[in-house]
XYZ file of C-alpha atoms in Angstrom:
553
model
C 15.309 -4.362 16.954
C 11.989 -5.865 15.910
C 11.487 -8.506 13.246
C 8.446 -7.589 11.147
C 6.776 -9.357 8.240
C 4.601 -6.908 6.303
C 2.101 -7.612 3.533
C -0.126 -5.592 1.244
C -3.300 -7.094 -0.177
C -2.676 -9.145 -3.302
C -3.574 -7.345 -6.562
C -5.906 -9.397 -8.727
C -4.422 -10.689 -11.976
C -7.418 -9.542 -13.991
C -6.477 -5.938 -14.677
C -3.984 -3.114 -14.443
C -2.814 -1.383 -11.296
C -4.640 1.930 -10.868
C -4.203 4.858 -8.502
C -6.822 3.447 -6.116
C -4.640 0.374 -5.638
C -1.569 2.537 -5.145
C -2.969 4.194 -2.022
C -2.312 0.943 -0.168
C 1.010 0.006 -1.734
C 2.445 3.491 -1.262
C 1.185 3.657 2.330
C 2.739 0.270 3.093
C 6.006 1.019 1.314
C 6.423 4.295 3.238
C 5.736 2.479 6.522
C 8.204 -0.302 5.692
C 10.955 2.132 4.701
C 10.416 4.108 7.911
C 10.617 0.962 10.061
C 13.887 0.019 8.394
C 15.272 3.513 8.926
C 14.301 3.130 12.593
C 16.563 0.078 12.829
C 14.068 -2.800 12.505
C 14.411 -5.878 10.331
C 11.472 -5.804 7.938
C 10.408 -8.072 5.078
C 7.776 -6.739 2.683
C 5.941 -9.536 0.859
C 3.222 -9.614 -1.787
C 1.991 -11.655 -4.754
C -0.485 -11.557 -7.583
C -3.869 -13.056 -6.692
C -4.347 -15.269 -9.735
C -7.220 -17.721 -9.298
C -10.944 -17.567 -9.942
C -13.501 -17.349 -12.700
C -12.701 -13.756 -13.835
C -9.126 -14.725 -14.734
C -10.339 -17.867 -16.505
C -12.880 -15.909 -18.571
C -10.480 -13.095 -19.457
C -7.878 -15.613 -20.603
C -10.512 -17.245 -22.796
C -11.456 -13.863 -24.240
C -7.815 -13.057 -25.019
C -7.293 -16.484 -26.592
C -4.618 -17.598 -24.148
C -4.343 -19.991 -21.224
C -4.912 -18.718 -17.661
C -1.237 -19.464 -16.941
C -0.154 -17.285 -19.857
C -2.466 -14.486 -18.732
C -1.206 -14.461 -15.137
C 2.416 -14.425 -16.370
C 1.647 -11.472 -18.632
C -0.155 -9.543 -15.897
C 2.571 -10.361 -13.359
C 5.184 -8.710 -15.584
C 2.956 -5.631 -15.966
C 2.233 -5.360 -12.241
C 5.896 -5.864 -11.349
C 6.950 -3.031 -13.660
C 4.288 -0.667 -12.266
C 5.261 -1.341 -8.643
C 8.955 -1.027 -9.387
C 8.500 2.277 -11.228
C 6.436 3.645 -8.339
C 9.307 2.683 -5.997
C 7.161 0.115 -4.169
C 9.972 -2.255 -3.234
C 8.744 -5.691 -2.218
C 11.305 -8.155 -0.929
C 9.316 -10.729 -2.873
C 6.482 -10.208 -5.339
C 5.292 -13.696 -6.205
C 2.162 -15.461 -7.469
C -0.586 -17.475 -5.797
C -0.432 -19.789 -8.803
C 2.671 -21.459 -7.361
C 3.652 -24.854 -6.076
C 4.388 -23.379 -2.623
C 0.839 -22.045 -2.426
C -0.683 -25.304 -3.660
C 1.135 -27.362 -1.028
C 0.402 -24.887 1.799
C -3.284 -24.641 0.825
C -3.637 -28.420 0.785
C -1.780 -28.780 4.096
C -3.893 -26.108 5.825
C -7.100 -27.608 4.439
C -6.164 -31.090 5.699
C -5.394 -29.681 9.151
C -8.777 -27.925 9.203
C -10.411 -31.244 8.277
C -8.570 -33.042 11.085
C -9.662 -30.293 13.503
C -13.298 -30.861 12.435
C -13.675 -27.410 10.902
C -14.750 -28.521 7.402
C -18.243 -29.729 6.532
C -19.756 -30.916 3.254
C -23.249 -29.575 2.411
C -25.640 -29.758 -0.507
C -26.571 -26.234 -1.593
C -28.517 -24.537 -4.329
C -26.623 -22.130 -6.564
C -27.260 -20.063 -9.639
C -26.227 -21.764 -12.861
C -25.793 -20.151 -16.287
C -27.494 -22.620 -18.593
C -26.097 -20.861 -21.640
C -22.441 -20.994 -20.459
C -22.850 -24.383 -18.694
C -21.282 -23.210 -15.440
C -22.129 -22.305 -11.882
C -21.880 -18.559 -11.371
C -19.547 -17.040 -8.784
C -21.111 -14.265 -6.709
C -19.350 -11.510 -8.644
C -20.809 -12.804 -11.908
C -24.383 -12.408 -10.739
C -26.090 -9.052 -10.431
C -29.537 -7.979 -9.364
C -31.470 -5.825 -6.921
C -30.265 -5.745 -3.299
C -32.706 -7.645 -1.070
C -32.137 -5.154 1.782
C -32.145 -1.619 0.326
C -33.494 -2.444 -3.173
C -30.512 -0.788 -4.930
C -30.248 -2.084 -8.496
C -27.228 -3.547 -10.312
C -25.586 -5.017 -7.182
C -23.266 -8.014 -7.041
C -24.292 -11.421 -5.713
C -22.396 -11.218 -2.422
C -22.741 -7.659 -1.122
C -24.379 -4.322 -1.797
C -22.123 -1.361 -2.548
C -24.924 1.036 -1.555
C -25.976 -0.184 1.912
C -23.062 -2.547 2.688
C -25.317 -5.555 3.315
C -23.936 -9.058 2.717
C -26.197 -11.844 1.501
C -26.392 -15.011 -0.555
C -26.604 -14.558 -4.323
C -29.876 -16.495 -4.303
C -31.373 -13.692 -2.185
C -30.963 -11.183 -5.041
C -34.120 -9.806 -6.643
C -34.271 -10.139 -10.454
C -30.841 -11.797 -10.755
C -29.024 -12.019 -14.086
C -25.749 -13.528 -15.293
C -23.033 -10.958 -15.922
C -21.517 -13.349 -18.481
C -24.506 -14.029 -20.731
C -27.093 -11.529 -19.502
C -29.641 -14.312 -19.065
C -31.595 -15.144 -15.951
C -29.743 -17.964 -14.142
C -31.453 -21.144 -12.997
C -31.114 -22.712 -9.553
C -29.173 -25.951 -9.424
C -28.073 -28.183 -6.545
C -24.410 -28.967 -5.922
C -22.216 -30.199 -3.091
C -19.803 -27.714 -1.495
C -17.258 -27.654 1.311
C -17.709 -25.199 4.174
C -15.393 -23.877 6.856
C -17.366 -23.868 10.124
C -16.962 -20.174 10.850
C -20.064 -20.223 13.058
C -18.137 -22.402 15.529
C -15.342 -19.803 15.764
C -17.487 -16.966 17.093
C -16.146 -16.991 20.667
C -12.536 -17.015 19.481
C -13.148 -14.298 16.881
C -15.161 -12.074 19.211
C -12.239 -11.992 21.619
C -9.555 -11.690 18.956
C -11.202 -8.859 17.011
C -11.469 -6.782 20.206
C -7.851 -7.491 21.279
C -6.286 -4.331 19.799
C -5.126 -5.985 16.587
C -7.590 -3.896 14.564
C -8.262 -0.180 14.383
C -11.081 0.857 16.694
C -13.474 1.648 13.837
C -12.705 -1.738 12.230
C -13.355 -3.552 15.518
C -16.655 -1.680 15.866
C -17.650 -2.607 12.310
C -17.048 -6.269 13.120
C -19.396 -6.042 16.114
C -22.209 -5.386 13.625
C -21.383 -8.611 11.782
C -21.299 -10.595 15.022
C -24.784 -9.311 15.871
C -26.044 -10.699 12.583
C -24.342 -14.024 13.367
C -21.423 -15.632 11.540
C -22.364 -17.937 8.684
C -20.254 -20.920 7.665
C -17.889 -20.047 4.821
C -18.157 -21.756 1.440
C -14.543 -22.548 0.480
C -15.214 -24.575 -2.692
C -16.173 -23.909 -6.306
C -17.279 -26.204 -9.094
C -15.427 -26.862 -12.316
C -14.733 -25.163 -14.649
C -12.559 -23.052 -12.346
C -8.981 -21.786 -12.464
C -7.430 -22.737 -9.148
C -6.250 -25.635 -6.997
C -8.331 -28.797 -6.913
C -9.385 -29.835 -3.408
C -7.686 -33.065 -2.248
C -9.940 -36.113 -2.634
C -12.716 -34.017 -4.197
C -12.596 -34.325 -8.004
C -14.144 -31.393 -9.848
C -14.111 -29.197 -6.714
C -11.658 -26.324 -6.358
C -10.556 -24.091 -3.506
C -12.404 -20.782 -3.624
C -9.899 -18.053 -4.440
C -10.358 -16.448 -1.005
C -9.087 -19.642 0.630
C -5.749 -19.743 -1.186
C -5.248 -15.972 -1.719
C -4.251 -15.032 1.873
C -2.257 -18.256 2.095
C -0.354 -16.581 -0.751
C 1.245 -14.315 1.872
C 2.754 -17.421 3.428
C 3.687 -18.980 0.095
C 5.417 -15.833 -1.161
C 7.362 -15.577 2.085
C 8.280 -19.267 1.940
C 9.620 -18.743 -1.578
C 11.645 -15.770 -0.301
C 12.922 -17.777 2.686
C 14.124 -20.619 0.487
C 16.047 -18.207 -1.733
C 17.606 -16.317 1.194
C 18.161 -19.000 3.847
C 15.596 -17.540 6.278
C 13.663 -19.581 8.828
C 10.000 -19.579 7.730
C 8.770 -20.934 11.088
C 10.391 -18.039 12.935
C 7.685 -15.820 11.434
C 4.692 -18.191 11.094
C 4.802 -20.633 14.007
C 2.421 -20.305 16.969
C 5.268 -19.185 19.248
C 6.718 -16.640 16.799
C 8.047 -13.473 18.407
C 8.107 -11.636 15.095
C 5.333 -9.209 14.150
C 2.947 -9.929 11.282
C 1.347 -6.791 9.845
C -1.282 -6.741 7.070
C -2.216 -3.577 5.152
C -5.601 -3.906 3.420
C -8.511 -1.916 2.008
C -11.617 -1.680 4.146
C -13.594 -3.601 1.515
C -11.766 -6.850 2.397
C -11.878 -6.416 6.165
C -14.386 -9.279 6.497
C -11.995 -11.758 4.917
C -8.881 -10.625 6.778
C -10.414 -10.110 10.222
C -12.709 -13.160 10.308
C -11.939 -15.890 7.754
C -8.169 -15.448 7.770
C -7.493 -15.475 11.546
C -9.915 -18.391 11.973
C -8.101 -20.306 9.228
C -4.737 -19.626 10.891
C -5.953 -20.437 14.398
C -7.414 -23.810 13.497
C -4.567 -24.845 11.210
C -2.025 -24.198 13.982
C -0.307 -21.049 12.668
C 0.285 -17.699 14.334
C -2.206 -14.827 14.111
C -1.638 -11.332 12.682
C -0.164 -8.759 15.071
C -1.910 -5.853 13.339
C -4.332 -5.374 10.475
C -4.376 -1.831 9.129
C -7.334 -0.961 6.887
C -7.557 2.160 4.734
C -10.392 3.799 2.833
C -11.112 4.144 -0.868
C -9.673 6.683 -3.284
C -11.958 9.227 -4.872
C -10.822 11.587 -7.626
C -12.078 15.174 -7.581
C -14.518 14.175 -4.849
C -16.217 11.391 -6.803
C -15.871 7.658 -7.338
C -13.287 6.871 -10.026
C -14.935 6.934 -13.430
C -13.811 5.655 -16.833
C -16.139 8.052 -18.658
C -14.612 11.041 -16.826
C -11.056 9.719 -17.228
C -10.512 9.459 -13.471
C -10.128 5.677 -13.380
C -6.403 6.330 -13.721
C -3.914 3.542 -14.320
C -0.477 3.591 -12.749
C 1.172 3.387 -16.164
C -0.756 6.356 -17.586
C 0.439 8.477 -14.644
C 4.033 7.399 -15.279
C 3.686 8.144 -18.998
C 2.424 11.701 -18.428
C 3.187 13.162 -14.991
C 6.150 10.742 -14.789
C 7.575 11.378 -11.305
C 6.268 8.734 -8.828
C 7.440 10.761 -5.816
C 4.821 13.417 -6.482
C 1.880 11.039 -6.045
C 3.629 9.360 -3.117
C 3.944 12.762 -1.437
C 0.334 13.737 -2.118
C -1.009 10.494 -0.646
C 1.378 10.872 2.295
C 0.054 14.357 3.001
C -3.530 13.028 3.158
C -3.225 9.602 4.824
C -3.847 8.883 8.490
C -4.541 5.848 10.689
C -8.281 5.719 9.948
C -10.435 3.971 7.350
C -11.781 7.227 5.931
C -11.657 7.723 2.170
C -8.925 9.786 0.542
C -9.585 12.271 -2.248
C -7.158 13.021 -5.058
C -8.172 16.494 -6.147
C -6.131 17.032 -9.294
C -5.989 20.843 -9.046
C -4.941 20.531 -5.411
C -2.350 17.921 -6.430
C -0.735 20.361 -8.885
C -0.869 23.224 -6.384
C 0.452 21.198 -3.450
C 3.418 19.712 -5.319
C 4.440 23.027 -6.828
C 4.073 24.839 -3.506
C 5.399 22.306 -0.973
C 8.124 20.483 -2.860
C 9.236 22.908 -5.576
C 8.456 26.285 -4.013
C 9.522 25.457 -0.445
C 11.525 22.241 -0.025
C 13.869 22.277 -3.042
C 13.945 26.059 -2.789
C 16.334 25.682 0.178
C 19.386 24.256 -1.644
C 18.663 26.208 -4.819
C 18.935 29.474 -2.811
C 21.989 28.623 -0.746
C 24.258 26.028 -2.383
C 25.593 28.467 -4.981
C 27.158 30.631 -2.253
C 28.820 27.583 -0.649
C 30.274 26.647 -4.035
C 31.408 30.129 -5.022
C 32.886 31.382 -1.774
C 33.690 28.298 0.301
C 34.748 25.652 -2.248
C 31.750 23.396 -1.411
C 32.760 23.191 2.272
C 30.039 23.391 4.954
C 30.314 24.524 8.537
C 29.221 21.813 10.978
C 26.863 22.398 13.880
C 29.674 22.620 16.450
C 31.201 25.477 14.423
C 28.080 27.635 14.533
C 28.488 30.771 16.655
C 25.008 32.266 16.450
C 22.364 31.095 18.947
C 19.692 31.636 16.305
C 21.533 29.428 13.813
C 22.064 26.687 16.374
C 18.402 26.829 17.393
C 17.211 26.417 13.793
C 18.971 23.070 13.431
C 18.387 21.947 17.037
C 14.603 22.250 16.721
C 14.585 20.180 13.527
C 16.882 17.566 15.083
C 14.684 17.366 18.171
C 11.740 16.224 16.032
C 13.261 12.802 15.296
C 11.340 10.815 17.932
C 8.078 12.443 16.894
C 8.886 11.705 13.229
C 9.468 8.017 13.969
C 6.296 7.794 16.074
C 4.135 9.423 13.388
C 5.527 7.009 10.812
C 4.916 4.018 13.079
C 1.356 5.113 13.890
C 0.620 5.838 10.198
C -0.241 9.427 11.098
C 1.265 10.593 7.836
C -0.767 13.799 7.436
C 0.310 14.961 10.913
C 3.915 14.150 10.080
C 3.594 16.088 6.840
C 2.487 19.176 8.769
C 5.401 18.804 11.191
C 7.903 18.519 8.336
C 6.361 21.401 6.392
C 6.656 23.584 9.495
C 10.383 22.801 9.551
C 10.741 23.557 5.835
C 8.939 26.873 6.278
C 11.124 27.774 9.268
C 14.267 27.256 7.163
C 12.899 29.397 4.337
C 11.915 32.098 6.811
C 15.438 31.972 8.267
C 16.946 32.429 4.785
C 14.566 35.302 3.998
C 15.451 37.093 7.236
C 19.215 36.609 6.852
C 19.323 37.548 3.142
C 22.537 35.700 2.185
C 22.417 37.323 -1.272
C 22.925 40.709 0.405
C 25.862 39.395 2.459
C 27.393 37.915 -0.694
C 27.483 41.320 -2.336
C 29.514 42.605 0.621
C 31.901 39.685 0.263
C 35.193 39.316 -1.517
C 37.245 36.270 -2.367
C 40.189 37.263 -0.156
C 38.104 37.437 3.020
C 34.907 35.309 2.852
C 32.081 36.415 5.114
C 31.753 33.946 8.016
C 28.111 34.937 8.581
C 27.322 33.996 4.983
C 29.064 30.658 5.504
C 27.163 29.913 8.707
C 23.745 30.931 7.359
C 24.021 28.833 4.184
C 25.567 25.908 6.071
C 22.768 25.934 8.660
C 20.145 26.013 5.912
C 21.757 23.082 4.093
C 22.404 21.032 7.251
C 18.720 21.550 8.129
C 17.676 20.627 4.597
C 19.680 17.407 4.882
C 17.948 16.393 8.139
C 14.513 17.133 6.664
C 15.455 15.091 3.586
C 16.338 12.157 5.829
C 12.919 12.480 7.477
C 11.246 12.470 4.048
C 13.289 9.676 2.458
C 10.637 6.955 3.063
C 8.186 9.134 1.129
C 10.387 10.528 -1.657
C 12.916 7.802 -2.543
C 13.747 9.170 -6.007
C 14.214 12.766 -4.902
C 16.069 11.972 -1.683
C 18.427 9.661 -3.603
C 19.457 12.761 -5.596
C 19.703 14.764 -2.377
C 21.850 12.139 -0.655
C 24.216 12.202 -3.654
C 24.371 15.996 -3.289
C 25.655 15.380 0.264
C 27.838 12.479 -0.967
C 26.177 9.821 1.200
C 23.338 7.302 1.213
C 20.315 7.781 3.465
C 19.737 4.498 5.348
C 18.964 5.317 9.001
C 17.326 8.125 10.954
C 20.375 8.141 13.269
C 22.301 9.814 10.436
C 20.702 13.104 11.439
C 23.353 13.386 14.170
C 26.135 13.480 11.593
C 27.075 16.895 10.261
C 28.346 16.667 6.712
C 31.347 18.791 5.806
C 31.009 19.131 2.072
C 28.439 19.237 -0.705
C 28.653 18.379 -4.381
C 27.582 20.507 -7.308
C 23.872 21.280 -7.042
C 21.886 20.036 -10.023
C 18.242 20.822 -10.675
C 16.297 18.095 -8.828
C 12.571 18.623 -9.336
C 10.282 20.049 -12.003
C 6.959 21.765 -11.509
C 3.830 19.804 -12.371
C 2.173 21.320 -15.411
C -1.579 21.090 -15.849
C -1.016 19.883 -19.420
C 0.518 16.660 -18.066
C -2.477 16.005 -15.831
C -4.877 16.760 -18.688
C -3.000 14.267 -20.882
C -3.332 11.653 -18.135
C -7.103 12.199 -17.948
C -7.369 11.994 -21.741
C -5.478 8.681 -21.800
C -7.963 7.180 -19.322
C -11.178 8.550 -20.784
C -13.405 5.890 -22.303
C -15.592 7.445 -24.989
C -19.248 6.388 -25.132
């Protein structure tokens, strides 16, 4: 049994959860559930990322304090995750005392290890708002590819990173005015001194191959020291012994993983050091989007290394979500919030399944084609998967008083083979889950579902039932329907990390609870009354969802 601490990237407390965010949380939740069903001890930890200028400015706009805003957003995020069956062991906040103390402690250790330097720099300043501008509040023309309307830290067109003062024709996102240059004193983490350590670590197998290759490009350009401070006014933690200077949000945000886990440990009598000390034997796994690879694969491990904590075991990066082949758009209604999906389509399992069917272990983007979504759900889950019990359970009820034959009672070689092949897939199922090869696993499972339906079609139990009578039930009918339902149960166990709502209903149908893949070796002897478990997706629901998210010009 492994001990694994798993995190997803922290959602920012400046907006609602949308379907693009959910790619990561659903992927992680499926992986965590599968590891638990494989017998491992897993803790899944997350928190709201609460600090920074955007939160401060939104709170001001909504006439509330930043603390009130982050509490409000935390409740909204918690409800969205819970309703999408994303089950964190602890969903906390970076605006916590645990995070403040850990951030200060780590910073002081970095200072003592000579990894912090104070420098005078020139930054853009909004003279109208009387504040220094964070990179994301400055826009202009990219100095590399000349793309317009790019942020002050990186270009979304060519991927270049740069200083905001390198932008051509910069303007303040807050006031729209041209910012002035102003000198200030900032604190820097000496990332340039960590190049040897990071070069070795990033090529150690912790990252996906394409992520490791991407980092080689950044090493060629040379690692710049990392500005970890911001000037007041700023919503965040003040730097010790530096009045008016605050930790940049990207310093305390990943420390939020540690703080959230520490909060969980204190509530559950768990040893924090067992997971975070240098000699920890537990695994630490981060799931992130590819857009924050730089922070998690360079800044974060360097921070951990030189503050005397353990390093991540694996960092898994995924791509972006497109909708109907294009970037999510508010004007087209495809910037879809989690809540709008739940209010219209309703069933979270359907989106979980669709993402599962598309995800793999790479950083390539994933497309949510809404017509394909409707077709795939109605075909795979309604037309094929749930079709199995709906076609066979009635015969078990009517002729055999809900009693199933078990595998050792089967007499037909063909019937035995049907279930044996599905049972033999268990190691491959667990490996695909572990390797995040979800689309390959989906094909394997769909092949099993199709083989069961083909078996039912060939055996025609409805024809056998007509030949039956209550005094002398047909044993072939009993065996055929039992084999189909025993197979359906095993497939349901395989799918339970993906479809927690549906498989909870299925487990109740078999009068059990699905908790471990080893349960496949148990043959159940009885079923309960079959109730309708899944509805078709109607296009009207999807159209309503798009309408809810469409911002009119």
